[in-house]
mmCIF file of C-alpha atoms and ligand atoms in Angstrom:
data_model
loop_
_atom_site.group_PDB
_atom_site.id
_atom_site.type_symbol
_atom_site.label_atom_id
_atom_site.label_comp_id
_atom_site.label_asym_id
_atom_site.label_seq_id
_atom_site.Cartn_x
_atom_site.Cartn_y
_atom_site.Cartn_z
ATOM 1 C CA VAL A 27 -171.412 41.128 257.682
ATOM 2 C CA PRO A 28 -168.427 39.188 256.382
ATOM 3 C CA LYS A 29 -166.207 37.486 258.968
ATOM 4 C CA PRO A 30 -162.574 39.053 259.373
ATOM 5 C CA GLU A 31 -161.311 35.625 258.124
ATOM 6 C CA ARG A 32 -163.317 35.863 254.746
ATOM 7 C CA GLN A 33 -162.332 39.407 254.264
ATOM 8 C CA LEU A 34 -158.379 38.264 254.827
ATOM 9 C CA ILE A 35 -159.108 35.546 252.386
ATOM 10 C CA GLU A 36 -160.625 37.988 249.656
ATOM 11 C CA ARG A 37 -157.602 40.411 250.385
ATOM 12 C CA VAL A 38 -155.010 37.653 250.116
ATOM 13 C CA ARG A 39 -156.705 36.366 246.674
ATOM 14 C CA SER A 40 -156.878 39.741 245.242
ATOM 15 C CA LEU A 41 -153.168 40.568 246.414
ATOM 16 C CA ALA A 42 -152.131 37.216 244.926
ATOM 17 C CA GLU A 43 -154.049 37.608 241.612
ATOM 18 C CA GLY A 44 -152.300 40.889 241.202
ATOM 19 C CA TYR A 45 -149.093 38.903 241.195
ATOM 20 C CA SER A 46 -149.835 35.655 239.516
ATOM 21 C CA ARG A 47 -149.309 35.150 235.960
ATOM 22 C CA GLN A 48 -150.951 32.437 233.877
ATOM 23 C CA ARG A 49 -149.399 29.209 235.417
ATOM 24 C CA ARG A 50 -149.869 25.999 233.568
ATOM 25 C CA THR A 51 -149.227 23.869 236.656
ATOM 26 C CA LEU A 52 -151.914 25.782 238.773
ATOM 27 C CA VAL A 53 -155.452 24.519 237.243
ATOM 28 C CA THR A 54 -157.438 25.785 240.275
ATOM 29 C CA GLY A 55 -155.912 28.221 243.222
ATOM 30 C CA ILE A 56 -157.333 30.003 246.204
ATOM 31 C CA GLY A 57 -161.436 29.832 246.415
ATOM 32 C CA ASP A 58 -162.174 26.154 246.355
ATOM 33 C CA ASP A 59 -161.734 23.459 248.815
ATOM 34 C CA CYS A 60 -158.462 22.505 247.579
ATOM 35 C CA ALA A 61 -155.851 23.776 244.860
ATOM 36 C CA VAL A 62 -155.656 21.693 241.785
ATOM 37 C CA LEU A 63 -152.081 21.029 240.513
ATOM 38 C CA ARG A 64 -150.966 19.648 237.123
ATOM 39 C CA PRO A 65 -147.369 18.700 237.751
ATOM 40 C CA PRO A 66 -145.088 18.292 234.484
ATOM 41 C CA ALA A 67 -145.202 15.060 232.923
ATOM 42 C CA GLY A 68 -142.698 12.519 234.202
ATOM 43 C CA HIS A 69 -141.893 14.596 237.300
ATOM 44 C CA GLU A 70 -142.034 13.426 240.899
ATOM 45 C CA LEU A 71 -143.463 15.922 243.684
ATOM 46 C CA LEU A 72 -141.427 17.687 246.174
ATOM 47 C CA VAL A 73 -143.110 18.919 249.421
ATOM 48 C CA THR A 74 -141.639 21.036 252.141
ATOM 49 C CA THR A 75 -142.925 22.772 255.029
ATOM 50 C CA ASP A 76 -141.166 25.542 257.358
ATOM 51 C CA PHE A 77 -142.240 27.542 260.259
ATOM 52 C CA SER A 78 -141.471 31.283 260.725
ATOM 53 C CA LEU A 79 -142.257 32.188 264.275
ATOM 54 C CA GLU A 80 -141.926 35.636 265.787
ATOM 55 C CA GLY A 81 -139.556 35.553 268.559
ATOM 56 C CA VAL A 82 -137.860 32.473 267.212
ATOM 57 C CA HIS A 83 -137.066 33.241 263.507
ATOM 58 C CA PHE A 84 -137.828 37.013 263.480
ATOM 59 C CA TYR A 85 -138.713 40.015 265.592
ATOM 60 C CA ARG A 86 -141.213 42.494 264.476
ATOM 61 C CA GLU A 87 -138.972 45.223 265.789
ATOM 62 C CA TRP A 88 -135.699 44.126 263.683
ATOM 63 C CA HIS A 89 -137.256 42.718 260.653
ATOM 64 C CA PRO A 90 -139.490 44.763 258.145
ATOM 65 C CA PRO A 91 -142.662 42.936 257.418
ATOM 66 C CA GLU A 92 -141.625 42.566 253.629
ATOM 67 C CA SER A 93 -138.542 40.984 254.948
ATOM 68 C CA VAL A 94 -140.411 38.464 256.924
ATOM 69 C CA GLY A 95 -142.749 37.515 254.002
ATOM 70 C CA HIS A 96 -139.794 37.083 251.799
ATOM 71 C CA ARG A 97 -137.756 35.161 254.299
ATOM 72 C CA CYS A 98 -140.699 32.928 255.121
ATOM 73 C CA LEU A 99 -140.997 31.841 251.274
ATOM 74 C CA THR A 100 -137.188 31.599 251.085
ATOM 75 C CA ARG A 101 -137.161 28.982 253.677
ATOM 76 C CA GLY A 102 -139.281 26.789 251.397
ATOM 77 C CA LEU A 103 -137.960 27.728 247.930
ATOM 78 C CA SER A 104 -134.511 27.015 249.318
ATOM 79 C CA ASP A 105 -135.403 23.400 250.177
ATOM 80 C CA ILE A 106 -136.844 22.773 246.643
ATOM 81 C CA ALA A 107 -133.435 24.183 245.244
ATOM 82 C CA ALA A 108 -131.493 21.870 247.457
ATOM 83 C CA MET A 109 -133.370 19.172 245.506
ATOM 84 C CA GLY A 110 -132.715 20.493 242.235
ATOM 85 C CA GLY A 111 -136.478 21.020 241.782
ATOM 86 C CA GLN A 112 -138.509 23.875 240.245
ATOM 87 C CA ALA A 113 -141.105 25.369 242.579
ATOM 88 C CA LEU A 114 -144.802 25.139 241.422
ATOM 89 C CA ALA A 115 -146.879 26.606 244.184
ATOM 90 C CA CYS A 116 -147.075 27.730 247.823
ATOM 91 C CA PHE A 117 -149.597 27.545 250.781
ATOM 92 C CA LEU A 118 -149.487 29.671 253.737
ATOM 93 C CA SER A 119 -150.889 29.226 256.956
ATOM 94 C CA LEU A 120 -150.922 32.261 259.166
ATOM 95 C CA ALA A 121 -151.914 32.993 262.727
ATOM 96 C CA LEU A 122 -152.057 36.694 263.663
ATOM 97 C CA PRO A 123 -152.411 38.567 266.916
ATOM 98 C CA ALA A 124 -155.672 40.393 267.171
ATOM 99 C CA ASP A 125 -153.942 43.698 267.385
ATOM 100 C CA LEU A 126 -151.670 43.358 264.375
ATOM 101 C CA PRO A 127 -151.968 46.437 262.050
ATOM 102 C CA GLN A 128 -153.441 45.478 258.687
ATOM 103 C CA SER A 129 -150.679 47.169 257.077
ATOM 104 C CA TRP A 130 -148.433 44.857 258.600
ATOM 105 C CA VAL A 131 -150.097 41.938 257.104
ATOM 106 C CA ASP A 132 -150.266 43.577 253.625
ATOM 107 C CA ARG A 133 -146.557 44.306 253.620
ATOM 108 C CA PHE A 134 -145.988 40.777 254.754
ATOM 109 C CA TYR A 135 -147.847 39.439 251.714
ATOM 110 C CA ARG A 136 -146.172 41.842 249.450
ATOM 111 C CA GLY A 137 -142.705 40.649 250.425
ATOM 112 C CA LEU A 138 -143.845 37.024 249.928
ATOM 113 C CA LEU A 139 -145.686 37.476 246.669
ATOM 114 C CA LYS A 140 -142.967 39.536 245.133
ATOM 115 C CA LEU A 141 -140.585 36.512 245.632
ATOM 116 C CA ALA A 142 -143.207 34.066 244.564
ATOM 117 C CA ASP A 143 -143.759 35.904 241.313
ATOM 118 C CA GLN A 144 -139.822 36.122 240.690
ATOM 119 C CA HIS A 145 -139.695 32.300 240.648
ATOM 120 C CA GLY A 146 -143.010 31.814 238.749
ATOM 121 C CA VAL A 147 -144.692 30.366 242.199
ATOM 122 C CA SER A 148 -148.435 30.882 242.919
ATOM 123 C CA LEU A 149 -149.644 31.390 246.348
ATOM 124 C CA ALA A 150 -152.328 28.504 245.986
ATOM 125 C CA GLY A 151 -154.185 28.461 249.436
ATOM 126 C CA GLY A 152 -153.612 28.439 253.156
ATOM 127 C CA ASP A 153 -155.439 29.099 256.288
ATOM 128 C CA THR A 154 -155.603 31.942 258.762
ATOM 129 C CA ALA A 155 -156.357 32.012 262.556
ATOM 130 C CA GLN A 156 -156.067 34.311 265.315
ATOM 131 C CA SER A 157 -152.904 33.854 267.460
ATOM 132 C CA PRO A 158 -152.878 34.262 271.183
ATOM 133 C CA GLY A 159 -149.431 35.774 270.892
ATOM 134 C CA GLY A 160 -147.040 36.458 268.171
ATOM 135 C CA VAL A 161 -147.179 36.043 264.273
ATOM 136 C CA LEU A 162 -146.925 32.373 263.286
ATOM 137 C CA ALA A 163 -146.412 31.533 259.760
ATOM 138 C CA ASP A 164 -146.180 28.161 258.184
ATOM 139 C CA ILE A 165 -145.114 28.122 254.645
ATOM 140 C CA MET A 166 -145.644 24.826 252.431
ATOM 141 C CA VAL A 167 -144.003 24.837 249.169
ATOM 142 C CA ILE A 168 -144.702 22.015 246.493
ATOM 143 C CA GLY A 169 -142.177 21.788 243.610
ATOM 144 C CA SER A 170 -141.365 19.078 241.097
ATOM 145 C CA VAL A 171 -138.375 17.489 239.609
ATOM 146 C CA PRO A 172 -137.881 14.728 236.811
ATOM 147 C CA ARG A 173 -138.244 11.247 238.183
ATOM 148 C CA GLY A 174 -135.437 9.962 240.130
ATOM 149 C CA LYS A 175 -133.202 13.047 239.311
ATOM 150 C CA ALA A 176 -133.326 14.858 242.903
ATOM 151 C CA PRO A 177 -129.870 14.977 244.339
ATOM 152 C CA LEU A 178 -130.439 13.536 247.900
ATOM 153 C CA ARG A 179 -128.306 14.003 251.086
ATOM 154 C CA GLY A 180 -127.104 10.259 250.929
ATOM 155 C CA GLY A 181 -125.237 10.305 247.855
ATOM 156 C CA ALA A 182 -121.689 11.596 248.787
ATOM 157 C CA LYS A 183 -118.929 9.145 248.374
ATOM 158 C CA PRO A 184 -115.029 9.282 249.520
ATOM 159 C CA GLY A 185 -113.121 11.390 247.334
ATOM 160 C CA ASP A 186 -115.932 13.813 245.878
ATOM 161 C CA LEU A 187 -115.243 17.434 246.580
ATOM 162 C CA ILE A 188 -117.435 19.672 248.735
ATOM 163 C CA TYR A 189 -118.740 22.859 247.411
ATOM 164 C CA ALA A 190 -120.850 25.887 248.578
ATOM 165 C CA THR A 191 -122.560 28.525 246.581
ATOM 166 C CA GLY A 192 -122.417 32.308 247.427
ATOM 167 C CA VAL A 193 -120.850 33.462 250.401
ATOM 168 C CA LEU A 194 -121.617 32.220 254.038
ATOM 169 C CA GLY A 195 -121.912 33.966 257.495
ATOM 170 C CA SER A 196 -124.078 36.726 256.573
ATOM 171 C CA GLY A 197 -126.929 35.449 258.989
ATOM 172 C CA GLY A 198 -124.755 34.636 261.780
ATOM 173 C CA ALA A 199 -122.942 38.141 261.537
ATOM 174 C CA THR A 200 -126.097 40.134 260.910
ATOM 175 C CA VAL A 201 -127.884 38.556 263.950
ATOM 176 C CA ARG A 202 -124.657 39.547 266.145
ATOM 177 C CA ARG A 203 -124.969 43.028 264.919
ATOM 178 C CA LEU A 204 -128.794 43.128 265.645
ATOM 179 C CA TYR A 205 -128.156 41.785 269.337
ATOM 180 C CA ALA A 206 -125.443 44.692 269.589
ATOM 181 C CA GLY A 207 -128.252 47.079 269.130
ATOM 182 C CA GLU A 208 -126.901 48.342 265.575
ATOM 183 C CA LYS A 209 -129.352 49.705 263.213
ATOM 184 C CA VAL A 210 -129.048 47.137 260.211
ATOM 185 C CA GLY A 211 -131.760 46.507 257.691
ATOM 186 C CA PRO A 212 -132.360 45.457 254.024
ATOM 187 C CA ALA A 213 -130.584 48.411 252.531
ATOM 188 C CA SER A 214 -127.194 47.470 254.452
ATOM 189 C CA VAL A 215 -127.558 43.733 254.753
ATOM 190 C CA PRO A 216 -129.727 42.551 251.752
ATOM 191 C CA HIS A 217 -128.190 38.979 251.844
ATOM 192 C CA TYR A 218 -129.754 38.681 255.183
ATOM 193 C CA PHE A 219 -133.171 40.529 254.933
ATOM 194 C CA ILE A 220 -133.932 39.494 251.292
ATOM 195 C CA PRO A 221 -131.888 36.349 250.580
ATOM 196 C CA GLN A 222 -132.340 34.986 247.073
ATOM 197 C CA PRO A 223 -133.044 31.077 247.033
ATOM 198 C CA ARG A 224 -130.620 29.231 244.646
ATOM 199 C CA LEU A 225 -133.447 27.891 242.481
ATOM 200 C CA LYS A 226 -131.517 28.266 239.180
ATOM 201 C CA VAL A 227 -128.271 26.972 240.612
ATOM 202 C CA GLY A 228 -129.918 23.787 241.960
ATOM 203 C CA LEU A 229 -131.430 23.018 238.634
ATOM 204 C CA ARG A 230 -128.314 23.170 236.988
ATOM 205 C CA LEU A 231 -126.673 21.160 239.708
ATOM 206 C CA ARG A 232 -128.857 18.030 238.863
ATOM 207 C CA GLY A 233 -126.561 15.424 237.285
ATOM 208 C CA ILE A 234 -123.493 17.104 238.889
ATOM 209 C CA ALA A 235 -124.283 17.094 242.638
ATOM 210 C CA SER A 236 -123.947 13.557 244.247
ATOM 211 C CA ALA A 237 -125.387 15.175 247.437
ATOM 212 C CA MET A 238 -126.890 18.280 248.174
ATOM 213 C CA ILE A 239 -128.510 20.306 250.906
ATOM 214 C CA ASP A 240 -129.240 24.003 251.617
ATOM 215 C CA ILE A 241 -127.264 25.760 254.339
ATOM 216 C CA SER A 242 -130.052 27.029 256.596
ATOM 217 C CA ASP A 243 -128.669 26.020 260.128
ATOM 218 C CA GLY A 244 -125.116 26.721 259.512
ATOM 219 C CA LEU A 245 -122.286 24.889 257.766
ATOM 220 C CA SER A 246 -121.328 22.469 260.335
ATOM 221 C CA THR A 247 -124.870 21.147 261.094
ATOM 222 C CA ASP A 248 -125.824 21.184 257.380
ATOM 223 C CA LEU A 249 -122.725 19.338 256.501
ATOM 224 C CA SER A 250 -123.392 16.918 259.127
ATOM 225 C CA HIS A 251 -126.394 15.946 257.719
ATOM 226 C CA ILE A 252 -124.830 15.085 254.276
ATOM 227 C CA CYS A 253 -122.104 12.890 256.236
ATOM 228 C CA GLU A 254 -124.609 11.205 258.427
ATOM 229 C CA GLU A 255 -126.874 10.362 255.280
ATOM 230 C CA SER A 256 -124.250 9.346 253.237
ATOM 231 C CA GLY A 257 -122.169 7.420 255.881
ATOM 232 C CA VAL A 258 -118.952 9.308 255.057
ATOM 233 C CA GLY A 259 -116.957 12.016 256.977
ATOM 234 C CA ALA A 260 -115.556 15.528 255.590
ATOM 235 C CA LEU A 261 -112.504 17.774 255.655
ATOM 236 C CA VAL A 262 -113.232 21.306 255.305
ATOM 237 C CA PHE A 263 -110.296 23.871 254.511
ATOM 238 C CA SER A 264 -111.289 26.815 256.633
ATOM 239 C CA SER A 265 -109.291 29.299 254.418
ATOM 240 C CA ALA A 266 -111.202 28.143 251.286
ATOM 241 C CA ILE A 267 -114.640 29.083 252.630
ATOM 242 C CA PRO A 268 -116.285 32.169 251.056
ATOM 243 C CA MET A 269 -117.034 34.306 253.933
ATOM 244 C CA ALA A 270 -119.450 37.385 253.827
ATOM 245 C CA ARG A 271 -117.889 40.632 254.990
ATOM 246 C CA ASP A 272 -118.149 41.154 258.789
ATOM 247 C CA ALA A 273 -118.546 37.341 259.365
ATOM 248 C CA THR A 274 -116.416 35.329 261.575
ATOM 249 C CA LEU A 275 -115.565 31.523 261.210
ATOM 250 C CA ASP A 276 -118.075 30.824 264.061
ATOM 251 C CA ASP A 277 -120.799 32.726 261.901
ATOM 252 C CA VAL A 278 -119.895 30.597 258.973
ATOM 253 C CA LEU A 279 -119.903 27.272 260.857
ATOM 254 C CA HIS A 280 -122.791 27.646 263.424
ATOM 255 C CA GLY A 281 -124.773 30.690 262.356
ATOM 256 C CA GLY A 282 -127.903 30.153 260.439
ATOM 257 C CA ASP A 283 -130.187 31.671 257.593
ATOM 258 C CA ASP A 284 -127.595 31.931 254.794
ATOM 259 C CA TYR A 285 -129.891 29.886 252.247
ATOM 260 C CA GLU A 286 -126.705 29.056 250.099
ATOM 261 C CA LEU A 287 -126.395 25.380 248.671
ATOM 262 C CA LEU A 288 -123.870 23.019 249.945
ATOM 263 C CA PHE A 289 -123.064 19.804 247.768
ATOM 264 C CA THR A 290 -120.796 17.239 247.034
ATOM 265 C CA SER A 291 -119.400 16.165 243.507
ATOM 266 C CA SER A 292 -116.729 14.134 241.673
ATOM 267 C CA LYS A 293 -117.460 15.709 238.485
ATOM 268 C CA SER A 294 -116.097 19.120 236.839
ATOM 269 C CA VAL A 295 -118.071 21.736 238.497
ATOM 270 C CA PRO A 296 -118.448 25.629 236.987
ATOM 271 C CA LYS A 297 -116.921 28.200 239.025
ATOM 272 C CA GLU A 298 -120.112 30.168 238.558
ATOM 273 C CA ILE A 299 -123.703 29.200 237.744
ATOM 274 C CA ALA A 300 -126.356 31.704 237.057
ATOM 275 C CA GLY A 301 -124.250 34.631 238.561
ATOM 276 C CA VAL A 302 -123.678 32.745 241.573
ATOM 277 C CA ALA A 303 -119.893 31.878 242.797
ATOM 278 C CA ILE A 304 -119.308 28.274 243.295
ATOM 279 C CA THR A 305 -116.360 27.540 245.733
ATOM 280 C CA GLU A 306 -114.685 24.274 246.596
ATOM 281 C CA ILE A 307 -114.222 24.098 250.217
ATOM 282 C CA GLY A 308 -113.279 20.530 251.159
ATOM 283 C CA GLU A 309 -113.528 16.919 250.592
ATOM 284 C CA VAL A 310 -115.514 13.844 251.386
ATOM 285 C CA VAL A 311 -113.374 11.140 253.298
ATOM 286 C CA GLU A 312 -114.191 7.802 254.423
ATOM 287 C CA ARG A 313 -113.856 8.107 258.124
ATOM 288 C CA ALA A 314 -117.046 9.231 259.742
ATOM 289 C CA GLY A 315 -116.759 12.501 261.544
ATOM 290 C CA MET A 316 -115.776 16.195 260.420
ATOM 291 C CA TRP A 317 -112.654 18.006 260.517
ATOM 292 C CA LEU A 318 -111.559 21.642 259.960
ATOM 293 C CA GLN A 319 -108.016 22.262 258.580
ATOM 294 C CA ASP A 320 -106.518 25.733 258.543
ATOM 295 C CA GLU A 321 -103.912 27.266 256.226
ATOM 296 C CA ARG A 322 -101.046 25.994 258.087
ATOM 297 C CA GLY A 323 -102.438 22.465 257.821
ATOM 298 C CA ARG A 324 -103.505 22.098 261.476
ATOM 299 C CA THR A 325 -106.497 19.940 261.680
ATOM 300 C CA LYS A 326 -109.049 19.823 264.448
ATOM 301 C CA ARG A 327 -112.422 18.245 264.769
ATOM 302 C CA LEU A 328 -115.661 20.134 263.688
ATOM 303 C CA LYS A 329 -118.745 19.630 265.581
ATOM 304 C CA ALA A 330 -122.094 20.411 264.538
ATOM 305 C CA LYS A 331 -123.687 23.080 266.542
ATOM 306 C CA GLY A 332 -127.130 23.555 265.233
ATOM 307 C CA TRP A 333 -128.030 26.969 265.265
ATOM 308 C CA GLU A 334 -130.879 27.661 267.806
ATOM 309 C CA HIS A 335 -132.384 30.538 265.993
ATOM 310 C CA PHE A 336 -133.046 33.499 268.639
ATOM 311 C CA SER A 337 -132.780 31.203 271.636
ATOM 312 C CA HIS A 338 -131.766 33.589 274.232
ATOM 313 C CA ASP A 339 -133.907 36.365 275.621
ATOM 314 C CA VAL A 340 -133.555 39.665 274.273
ATOM 315 C CA LYS A 341 -134.834 43.223 275.186
ATOM 316 C CA VAL A 342 -135.763 45.093 271.873
HETATM 317 MG MG1 MG B 405 -133.376 22.579 253.973
#
């Protein structure tokens, strides 16, 4: 009698094979002791891991399984995008409660694999275990970038302008609506439930961005990482920020889960890349710290308030 874990591996393997096209970078995927990858010649590898934990990053009552799978992989792909890389393969470690329906797991994988396929990424391995409580998913994504070409967080210079892709605040606004008991889902807020990692945009920003990061924890926190790593400060024009419908300035600054790109540049920057708007929102300054300036020119200090995910207790 096969063990449940073996059954799950076989199931994932057949699901993954149903999606994966022939990938030149993946020599051997699921089914051996290790995956074998062949990165493009002259490239460096990018490696990122991110947890998606039930009760921290999602609730089964709020997020359909396809959305949980999609968002799980988005977290990793968005990091690869922020390095100007292309994604090669992903690895998923998954701990599941014993009473979780198989249909939930299948739908989770479908959401994840559909996104992987859209970006030419193979699910090349992972691990499974039983969880004593709640779904725990850890995604690892491997990407590559031409040697020395990844835009890092530490490259911003005073005088560079600050830019953001897409619209911001959808994550924060949607979480507020969920807490308020509103019925929202992928059909009403696709940007939150099925966010599109900005891989194409990231690739095109290589050689343009002096520093780059993805906006996963809110503008204030992610901008503070660029400032700290670059040893600079930032002035943000609040009226210039491209805000999602329903979003407040607080959602934009301190909400999470937007998965847009934030970058600095001294070069000429296109207004749109791969169908995604690029908006100038501020400038890099020499003095350490962050400031927010409103349309009347009034300036106040901007503090990084890291997103605490679903930090407070909630009845669902
Ligand atoms: Mg990141």
